[in-house]
Amino acid sequence: MLPDCLSAEGELRCRRLLAGATARLRARPASAAVLVPLCSVRGVPALLYTLRSSRLTGRHKGDVSFPGGKCDPADQDVVHTALRETQEELGLAVPEEHVWGLLRPVYDPQKATVVPVLAGVGPLDPQSLRPNSEEVDEVFALPLAHLLQTQNQGYTHFCQRGHFRYTLPVFLHGPHRVWGLTAVITEFALQLLAPGTYQPRLAGLSYPGAEGLAHPQQPLVSPCQASSTSGLNKGL
């Protein structure tokens, strides 16, 4: 059963679990930060995603992502980076007190640290947002119930120089496929928001307080060819 992630009790539980890691990570430098917006769409708990503009340069144009970007020297910390970038990309102002805490950092292909910032943004209609068309092509929400259904979960094998290295999650059957770093961050969020309901498919990835636990420090590389398995690898 899906827990009431948007209740006051659910929020307090998450804030308590994240408190230690949040204090540590806010004091450390990072290369970039993203906001993981937990919202309510017509009363249904969901995560908010963006589709990066196809006009951007770089390998990630047109990919699904969370709002965010590189840390600016003027930013006080990674929380301020995530909030600033969200307002610039989506026109969505999220007060700092709505931040629940920081999830485990992930690493981009250049091994730069990206810190996910979980925040409750309240009731929201994605179609009412006015995203910056230079950075974002589309904004959409995926209900937590959709993300938690096993038929919508899969994996991608990654290899380097022709050899298998590791496997990362992918979330399917929404408006767009969620994969790569965004899928890893989504998995971290689901482990926190729906403990006991979401079962991660990656060995070594679990989330109580993130202290002393292994996480994927390897940078993402090109995906290997993978065979299709029902409920695991559809759509790859």
Tab-separated table of N, CA and C in Angstrom, residues 23-153:
chain	number	residue	atom	x	y	z
A	23	ALA	N	22.741	18.081	6.856
A	23	ALA	CA	23.683	18.975	7.525
A	23	ALA	C	25.092	18.799	6.972
A	24	ARG	N	25.489	17.560	6.718
A	24	ARG	CA	26.829	17.313	6.187
A	24	ARG	C	26.973	17.826	4.763
A	25	LEU	N	25.999	17.509	3.924
A	25	LEU	CA	26.117	17.835	2.508
A	25	LEU	C	25.999	19.334	2.241
A	26	ARG	N	25.219	20.041	3.057
A	26	ARG	CA	25.106	21.487	2.862
A	26	ARG	C	26.422	22.194	3.165
A	27	ALA	N	27.267	21.548	3.953
A	27	ALA	CA	28.540	22.160	4.317
A	27	ALA	C	29.649	21.826	3.317
A	28	ARG	N	29.362	20.970	2.346
A	28	ARG	CA	30.384	20.540	1.387
A	28	ARG	C	30.172	21.207	0.031
A	29	PRO	N	31.258	21.470	-0.688
A	29	PRO	CA	31.107	21.990	-2.051
A	29	PRO	C	30.607	20.902	-2.996
A	30	ALA	N	29.920	21.284	-4.032
A	30	ALA	CA	29.442	20.345	-5.046
A	30	ALA	C	29.463	21.048	-6.392
A	31	SER	N	29.377	20.279	-7.447
A	31	SER	CA	29.393	20.854	-8.794
A	31	SER	C	28.019	21.322	-9.241
A	32	ALA	N	26.979	20.597	-8.821
A	32	ALA	CA	25.633	20.900	-9.292
A	32	ALA	C	24.612	20.376	-8.290
A	33	ALA	N	23.384	20.845	-8.449
A	33	ALA	CA	22.285	20.385	-7.597
A	33	ALA	C	21.007	20.353	-8.422
A	34	VAL	N	20.124	19.434	-8.073
A	34	VAL	CA	18.808	19.366	-8.720
A	34	VAL	C	17.741	19.353	-7.635
A	35	LEU	N	16.582	19.880	-7.965
A	35	LEU	CA	15.439	19.806	-7.063
A	35	LEU	C	14.609	18.583	-7.434
A	36	VAL	N	14.231	17.801	-6.429
A	36	VAL	CA	13.316	16.672	-6.618
A	36	VAL	C	11.972	17.132	-6.079
A	37	PRO	N	11.087	17.644	-6.955
A	37	PRO	CA	9.840	18.253	-6.477
A	37	PRO	C	8.752	17.213	-6.231
A	38	LEU	N	8.383	17.053	-4.970
A	38	LEU	CA	7.263	16.199	-4.593
A	38	LEU	C	6.011	17.061	-4.577
A	39	CYS	N	5.047	16.710	-5.414
A	39	CYS	CA	3.868	17.556	-5.567
A	39	CYS	C	2.597	16.717	-5.487
A	40	SER	N	1.488	17.402	-5.515
A	40	SER	CA	0.178	16.764	-5.559
A	40	SER	C	-0.514	17.243	-6.827
A	41	VAL	N	-0.848	16.307	-7.707
A	41	VAL	CA	-1.528	16.636	-8.965
A	41	VAL	C	-2.936	16.049	-8.890
A	42	ARG	N	-3.923	16.919	-8.763
A	42	ARG	CA	-5.313	16.507	-8.569
A	42	ARG	C	-5.435	15.539	-7.387
A	43	GLY	N	-4.707	15.855	-6.322
A	43	GLY	CA	-4.768	15.075	-5.103
A	43	GLY	C	-3.901	13.837	-5.080
A	44	VAL	N	-3.152	13.580	-6.153
A	44	VAL	CA	-2.333	12.372	-6.254
A	44	VAL	C	-0.859	12.731	-6.058
A	45	PRO	N	-0.148	12.080	-5.114
A	45	PRO	CA	1.283	12.362	-4.930
A	45	PRO	C	2.082	12.008	-6.179
A	46	ALA	N	2.989	12.901	-6.562
A	46	ALA	CA	3.743	12.704	-7.799
A	46	ALA	C	5.096	13.396	-7.701
A	47	LEU	N	5.996	13.025	-8.605
A	47	LEU	CA	7.257	13.729	-8.784
A	47	LEU	C	7.196	14.513	-10.082
A	48	LEU	N	7.768	15.696	-10.060
A	48	LEU	CA	7.732	16.596	-11.214
A	48	LEU	C	9.041	16.489	-11.985
A	49	TYR	N	8.936	16.327	-13.294
A	49	TYR	CA	10.100	16.184	-14.169
A	49	TYR	C	10.072	17.235	-15.282
A	50	THR	N	11.234	17.440	-15.889
A	50	THR	CA	11.312	18.284	-17.075
A	50	THR	C	11.910	17.478	-18.219
A	51	LEU	N	11.602	17.891	-19.430
A	51	LEU	CA	12.256	17.367	-20.625
A	51	LEU	C	13.183	18.466	-21.121
A	52	ARG	N	14.482	18.186	-21.076
A	52	ARG	CA	15.450	19.205	-21.451
A	52	ARG	C	15.274	19.612	-22.904
A	53	SER	N	15.505	20.879	-23.180
A	53	SER	CA	15.298	21.412	-24.520
A	53	SER	C	16.182	20.701	-25.541
A	54	SER	N	15.612	20.409	-26.686
A	54	SER	CA	16.385	19.812	-27.777
A	54	SER	C	17.331	20.819	-28.407
A	55	ARG	N	17.186	22.091	-28.028
A	55	ARG	CA	18.067	23.135	-28.564
A	55	ARG	C	19.338	23.317	-27.742
A	56	LEU	N	19.408	22.639	-26.593
A	56	LEU	CA	20.620	22.721	-25.782
A	56	LEU	C	21.763	21.975	-26.455
A	57	THR	N	22.979	22.354	-26.118
A	57	THR	CA	24.134	21.606	-26.586
A	57	THR	C	24.473	20.527	-25.561
A	58	GLY	N	25.217	19.534	-25.996
A	58	GLY	CA	25.633	18.490	-25.073
A	58	GLY	C	24.844	17.210	-25.249
A	59	ARG	N	25.317	16.153	-24.600
A	59	ARG	CA	24.770	14.815	-24.805
A	59	ARG	C	23.414	14.619	-24.145
A	60	HIS	N	23.020	15.491	-23.209
A	60	HIS	CA	21.791	15.272	-22.458
A	60	HIS	C	20.613	16.103	-22.956
A	61	LYS	N	20.757	16.764	-24.080
A	61	LYS	CA	19.619	17.504	-24.613
A	61	LYS	C	18.494	16.530	-24.956
A	62	GLY	N	17.270	16.934	-24.659
A	62	GLY	CA	16.129	16.072	-24.920
A	62	GLY	C	15.913	14.977	-23.890
A	63	ASP	N	16.745	14.934	-22.848
A	63	ASP	CA	16.582	13.921	-21.807
A	63	ASP	C	15.606	14.391	-20.731
A	64	VAL	N	15.024	13.433	-20.030
A	64	VAL	CA	14.226	13.739	-18.845
A	64	VAL	C	15.168	14.068	-17.695
A	65	SER	N	14.820	15.086	-16.925
A	65	SER	CA	15.663	15.467	-15.795
A	65	SER	C	14.808	16.118	-14.723
A	66	PHE	N	15.421	16.347	-13.577
A	66	PHE	CA	14.845	17.217	-12.568
A	66	PHE	C	15.389	18.622	-12.799
A	67	PRO	N	14.649	19.657	-12.402
A	67	PRO	CA	15.183	21.011	-12.569
A	67	PRO	C	16.437	21.195	-11.732
A	68	GLY	N	17.428	21.862	-12.307
A	68	GLY	CA	18.673	22.076	-11.580
A	68	GLY	C	19.789	22.441	-12.514
A	69	GLY	N	20.980	22.579	-11.967
A	69	GLY	CA	22.115	22.949	-12.785
A	69	GLY	C	23.362	23.165	-11.949
A	70	LYS	N	24.347	23.801	-12.564
A	70	LYS	CA	25.636	24.004	-11.921
A	70	LYS	C	25.533	25.011	-10.781
A	71	CYS	N	26.364	24.772	-9.763
A	71	CYS	CA	26.442	25.710	-8.649
A	71	CYS	C	27.125	26.998	-9.099
A	72	ASP	N	26.564	28.098	-8.672
A	72	ASP	CA	27.103	29.420	-8.979
A	72	ASP	C	27.876	29.917	-7.761
A	73	PRO	N	28.987	30.646	-7.969
A	73	PRO	CA	29.734	31.162	-6.813
A	73	PRO	C	28.881	32.004	-5.866
A	74	ALA	N	27.813	32.604	-6.397
A	74	ALA	CA	26.944	33.426	-5.551
A	74	ALA	C	25.963	32.611	-4.732
A	75	ASP	N	25.823	31.323	-5.047
A	75	ASP	CA	24.899	30.473	-4.290
A	75	ASP	C	25.463	30.198	-2.899
A	76	GLN	N	24.594	30.265	-1.916
A	76	GLN	CA	25.022	30.010	-0.539
A	76	GLN	C	25.410	28.550	-0.343
A	77	ASP	N	24.631	27.636	-0.949
A	77	ASP	CA	24.919	26.204	-0.869
A	77	ASP	C	24.096	25.489	-1.933
A	78	VAL	N	24.120	24.139	-1.900
A	78	VAL	CA	23.437	23.371	-2.943
A	78	VAL	C	21.927	23.558	-2.910
A	79	VAL	N	21.360	23.811	-1.735
A	79	VAL	CA	19.924	24.071	-1.650
A	79	VAL	C	19.572	25.324	-2.451
A	80	HIS	N	20.352	26.370	-2.274
A	80	HIS	CA	20.080	27.605	-3.007
A	80	HIS	C	20.293	27.430	-4.513
A	81	THR	N	21.271	26.581	-4.877
A	81	THR	CA	21.455	26.281	-6.304
A	81	THR	C	20.205	25.633	-6.876
A	82	ALA	N	19.682	24.609	-6.201
A	82	ALA	CA	18.514	23.890	-6.702
A	82	ALA	C	17.291	24.802	-6.780
A	83	LEU	N	17.083	25.634	-5.767
A	83	LEU	CA	15.928	26.532	-5.764
A	83	LEU	C	16.053	27.599	-6.839
A	84	ARG	N	17.260	28.147	-6.997
A	84	ARG	CA	17.480	29.183	-8.023
A	84	ARG	C	17.243	28.613	-9.413
A	85	GLU	N	17.826	27.433	-9.679
A	85	GLU	CA	17.681	26.836	-11.001
A	85	GLU	C	16.226	26.474	-11.302
A	86	THR	N	15.493	26.036	-10.292
A	86	THR	CA	14.080	25.688	-10.494
A	86	THR	C	13.275	26.923	-10.874
A	87	GLN	N	13.548	28.030	-10.226
A	87	GLN	CA	12.829	29.255	-10.581
A	87	GLN	C	13.214	29.727	-11.975
A	88	GLU	N	14.484	29.599	-12.322
A	88	GLU	CA	14.929	30.030	-13.657
A	88	GLU	C	14.345	29.143	-14.750
A	89	GLU	N	14.274	27.838	-14.507
A	89	GLU	CA	13.807	26.907	-15.534
A	89	GLU	C	12.287	26.861	-15.648
A	90	LEU	N	11.606	26.884	-14.493
A	90	LEU	CA	10.163	26.635	-14.485
A	90	LEU	C	9.331	27.835	-14.052
A	91	GLY	N	9.988	28.871	-13.554
A	91	GLY	CA	9.232	29.979	-12.976
A	91	GLY	C	8.555	29.589	-11.687
A	92	LEU	N	9.034	28.534	-11.040
A	92	LEU	CA	8.434	28.006	-9.810
A	92	LEU	C	9.292	28.414	-8.622
A	93	ALA	N	8.747	29.260	-7.763
A	93	ALA	CA	9.460	29.704	-6.570
A	93	ALA	C	9.136	28.756	-5.418
A	94	VAL	N	10.147	28.077	-4.917
A	94	VAL	CA	9.969	27.134	-3.809
A	94	VAL	C	10.659	27.721	-2.574
A	95	PRO	N	9.919	28.040	-1.522
A	95	PRO	CA	10.543	28.578	-0.304
A	95	PRO	C	11.503	27.565	0.318
A	96	GLU	N	12.568	28.042	0.916
A	96	GLU	CA	13.560	27.139	1.496
A	96	GLU	C	12.955	26.256	2.580
A	97	GLU	N	11.952	26.759	3.294
A	97	GLU	CA	11.361	25.951	4.360
A	97	GLU	C	10.579	24.752	3.811
A	98	HIS	N	10.334	24.716	2.513
A	98	HIS	CA	9.669	23.568	1.901
A	98	HIS	C	10.643	22.453	1.549
A	99	VAL	N	11.937	22.689	1.729
A	99	VAL	CA	12.947	21.659	1.473
A	99	VAL	C	12.933	20.656	2.617
A	100	TRP	N	12.765	19.367	2.288
A	100	TRP	CA	12.720	18.314	3.298
A	100	TRP	C	14.132	17.846	3.662
A	101	GLY	N	15.042	17.898	2.697
A	101	GLY	CA	16.399	17.447	2.968
A	101	GLY	C	17.110	17.043	1.692
A	102	LEU	N	18.341	16.580	1.845
A	102	LEU	CA	19.184	16.212	0.715
A	102	LEU	C	19.300	14.698	0.608
A	103	LEU	N	19.125	14.200	-0.610
A	103	LEU	CA	19.312	12.782	-0.893
A	103	LEU	C	20.790	12.522	-1.198
A	104	ARG	N	21.106	11.268	-1.385
A	104	ARG	CA	22.496	10.878	-1.631
A	104	ARG	C	23.015	11.475	-2.945
A	105	PRO	N	24.225	12.018	-2.957
A	105	PRO	CA	24.778	12.574	-4.202
A	105	PRO	C	24.982	11.500	-5.263
A	106	VAL	N	24.937	11.935	-6.524
A	106	VAL	CA	25.266	11.071	-7.663
A	106	VAL	C	26.371	11.764	-8.448
A	107	TYR	N	26.869	11.073	-9.481
A	107	TYR	CA	28.044	11.567	-10.183
A	107	TYR	C	27.810	11.536	-11.681
A	108	ASP	N	28.154	12.636	-12.352
A	108	ASP	CA	27.945	12.713	-13.791
A	108	ASP	C	29.142	12.086	-14.524
A	109	PRO	N	29.126	12.065	-15.879
A	109	PRO	CA	30.218	11.399	-16.610
A	109	PRO	C	31.594	11.995	-16.340
A	110	GLN	N	31.663	13.241	-15.898
A	110	GLN	CA	32.942	13.857	-15.558
A	110	GLN	C	33.294	13.683	-14.078
A	111	LYS	N	32.544	12.827	-13.386
A	111	LYS	CA	32.723	12.538	-11.965
A	111	LYS	C	32.422	13.747	-11.077
A	112	ALA	N	31.670	14.692	-11.597
A	112	ALA	CA	31.252	15.845	-10.805
A	112	ALA	C	30.096	15.444	-9.904
A	113	THR	N	30.078	15.985	-8.694
A	113	THR	CA	29.054	15.648	-7.709
A	113	THR	C	27.770	16.424	-7.978
A	114	VAL	N	26.646	15.700	-8.057
A	114	VAL	CA	25.330	16.302	-8.228
A	114	VAL	C	24.499	15.943	-6.993
A	115	VAL	N	23.991	16.965	-6.292
A	115	VAL	CA	23.258	16.731	-5.052
A	115	VAL	C	21.763	16.904	-5.288
A	116	PRO	N	20.952	15.883	-5.015
A	116	PRO	CA	19.493	16.008	-5.141
A	116	PRO	C	18.887	16.620	-3.869
A	117	VAL	N	18.002	17.585	-4.065
A	117	VAL	CA	17.359	18.300	-2.968
A	117	VAL	C	15.862	17.988	-3.020
A	118	LEU	N	15.347	17.276	-2.027
A	118	LEU	CA	13.932	16.908	-1.999
A	118	LEU	C	13.112	18.031	-1.364
A	119	ALA	N	12.037	18.439	-2.041
A	119	ALA	CA	11.188	19.504	-1.514
A	119	ALA	C	9.731	19.203	-1.805
A	120	GLY	N	8.867	19.584	-0.881
A	120	GLY	CA	7.434	19.490	-1.101
A	120	GLY	C	6.938	20.795	-1.699
A	121	VAL	N	6.399	20.731	-2.902
A	121	VAL	CA	5.970	21.958	-3.582
A	121	VAL	C	4.451	22.117	-3.580
A	122	GLY	N	3.737	21.186	-2.939
A	122	GLY	CA	2.301	21.351	-2.771
A	122	GLY	C	1.486	21.002	-3.997
A	123	PRO	N	0.188	21.341	-3.995
A	123	PRO	CA	-0.680	21.095	-5.158
A	123	PRO	C	-0.165	21.847	-6.375
A	124	LEU	N	-0.195	21.163	-7.522
A	124	LEU	CA	0.428	21.754	-8.705
A	124	LEU	C	-0.223	21.210	-9.968
A	125	ASP	N	-0.419	22.080	-10.937
A	125	ASP	CA	-0.822	21.677	-12.284
A	125	ASP	C	0.373	21.925	-13.202
A	126	PRO	N	1.060	20.881	-13.659
A	126	PRO	CA	2.243	21.090	-14.503
A	126	PRO	C	1.972	21.955	-15.723
A	127	GLN	N	0.731	21.890	-16.232
A	127	GLN	CA	0.414	22.675	-17.431
A	127	GLN	C	0.315	24.167	-17.148
A	128	SER	N	0.208	24.518	-15.873
A	128	SER	CA	0.118	25.944	-15.530
A	128	SER	C	1.480	26.601	-15.439
A	129	LEU	N	2.552	25.802	-15.429
A	129	LEU	CA	3.898	26.360	-15.336
A	129	LEU	C	4.310	26.955	-16.681
A	130	ARG	N	5.166	27.938	-16.621
A	130	ARG	CA	5.674	28.590	-17.829
A	130	ARG	C	7.180	28.410	-17.879
A	131	PRO	N	7.639	27.246	-18.361
A	131	PRO	CA	9.075	26.958	-18.344
A	131	PRO	C	9.847	27.829	-19.333
A	132	ASN	N	11.114	28.002	-19.061
A	132	ASN	CA	12.021	28.714	-19.946
A	132	ASN	C	12.246	27.857	-21.190
A	133	SER	N	11.765	28.296	-22.321
A	133	SER	CA	11.815	27.485	-23.542
A	133	SER	C	13.238	27.250	-24.040
A	134	GLU	N	14.193	28.061	-23.554
A	134	GLU	CA	15.581	27.847	-23.948
A	134	GLU	C	16.179	26.634	-23.238
A	135	GLU	N	15.586	26.254	-22.116
A	135	GLU	CA	16.134	25.154	-21.321
A	135	GLU	C	15.217	23.951	-21.233
A	136	VAL	N	13.903	24.171	-21.344
A	136	VAL	CA	12.930	23.103	-21.077
A	136	VAL	C	11.912	23.026	-22.206
A	137	ASP	N	11.711	21.815	-22.738
A	137	ASP	CA	10.686	21.603	-23.766
A	137	ASP	C	9.332	21.237	-23.169
A	138	GLU	N	9.350	20.572	-22.011
A	138	GLU	CA	8.102	20.063	-21.449
A	138	GLU	C	8.252	19.851	-19.946
A	139	VAL	N	7.144	19.998	-19.225
A	139	VAL	CA	7.090	19.686	-17.801
A	139	VAL	C	5.986	18.654	-17.607
A	140	PHE	N	6.265	17.603	-16.846
A	140	PHE	CA	5.245	16.589	-16.613
A	140	PHE	C	5.456	15.964	-15.237
A	141	ALA	N	4.418	15.340	-14.718
A	141	ALA	CA	4.479	14.685	-13.411
A	141	ALA	C	4.200	13.196	-13.577
A	142	LEU	N	4.877	12.384	-12.788
A	142	LEU	CA	4.607	10.952	-12.733
A	142	LEU	C	4.124	10.612	-11.333
A	143	PRO	N	2.924	10.061	-11.198
A	143	PRO	CA	2.426	9.683	-9.867
A	143	PRO	C	3.343	8.662	-9.207
A	144	LEU	N	3.469	8.762	-7.897
A	144	LEU	CA	4.267	7.770	-7.186
A	144	LEU	C	3.709	6.365	-7.401
A	145	ALA	N	2.387	6.257	-7.479
A	145	ALA	CA	1.769	4.948	-7.705
A	145	ALA	C	2.228	4.346	-9.032
A	146	HIS	N	2.401	5.179	-10.060
A	146	HIS	CA	2.901	4.703	-11.360
A	146	HIS	C	4.346	4.219	-11.223
A	147	LEU	N	5.171	5.029	-10.567
A	147	LEU	CA	6.582	4.681	-10.425
A	147	LEU	C	6.783	3.424	-9.596
A	148	LEU	N	5.858	3.139	-8.686
A	148	LEU	CA	5.984	1.994	-7.794
A	148	LEU	C	5.458	0.693	-8.395
A	149	GLN	N	4.797	0.765	-9.532
A	149	GLN	CA	4.288	-0.455	-10.168
A	149	GLN	C	5.431	-1.175	-10.880
A	150	THR	N	5.605	-2.459	-10.577
A	150	THR	CA	6.753	-3.191	-11.108
A	150	THR	C	6.767	-3.238	-12.634
A	151	GLN	N	5.602	-3.206	-13.262
A	151	GLN	CA	5.586	-3.261	-14.725
A	151	GLN	C	6.125	-1.974	-15.350
A	152	ASN	N	6.260	-0.925	-14.542
A	152	ASN	CA	6.811	0.338	-15.046
A	152	ASN	C	8.271	0.533	-14.664
A	153	GLN	N	8.875	-0.510	-14.076
A	153	GLN	CA	10.268	-0.439	-13.637
A	153	GLN	C	11.131	-1.340	-14.511
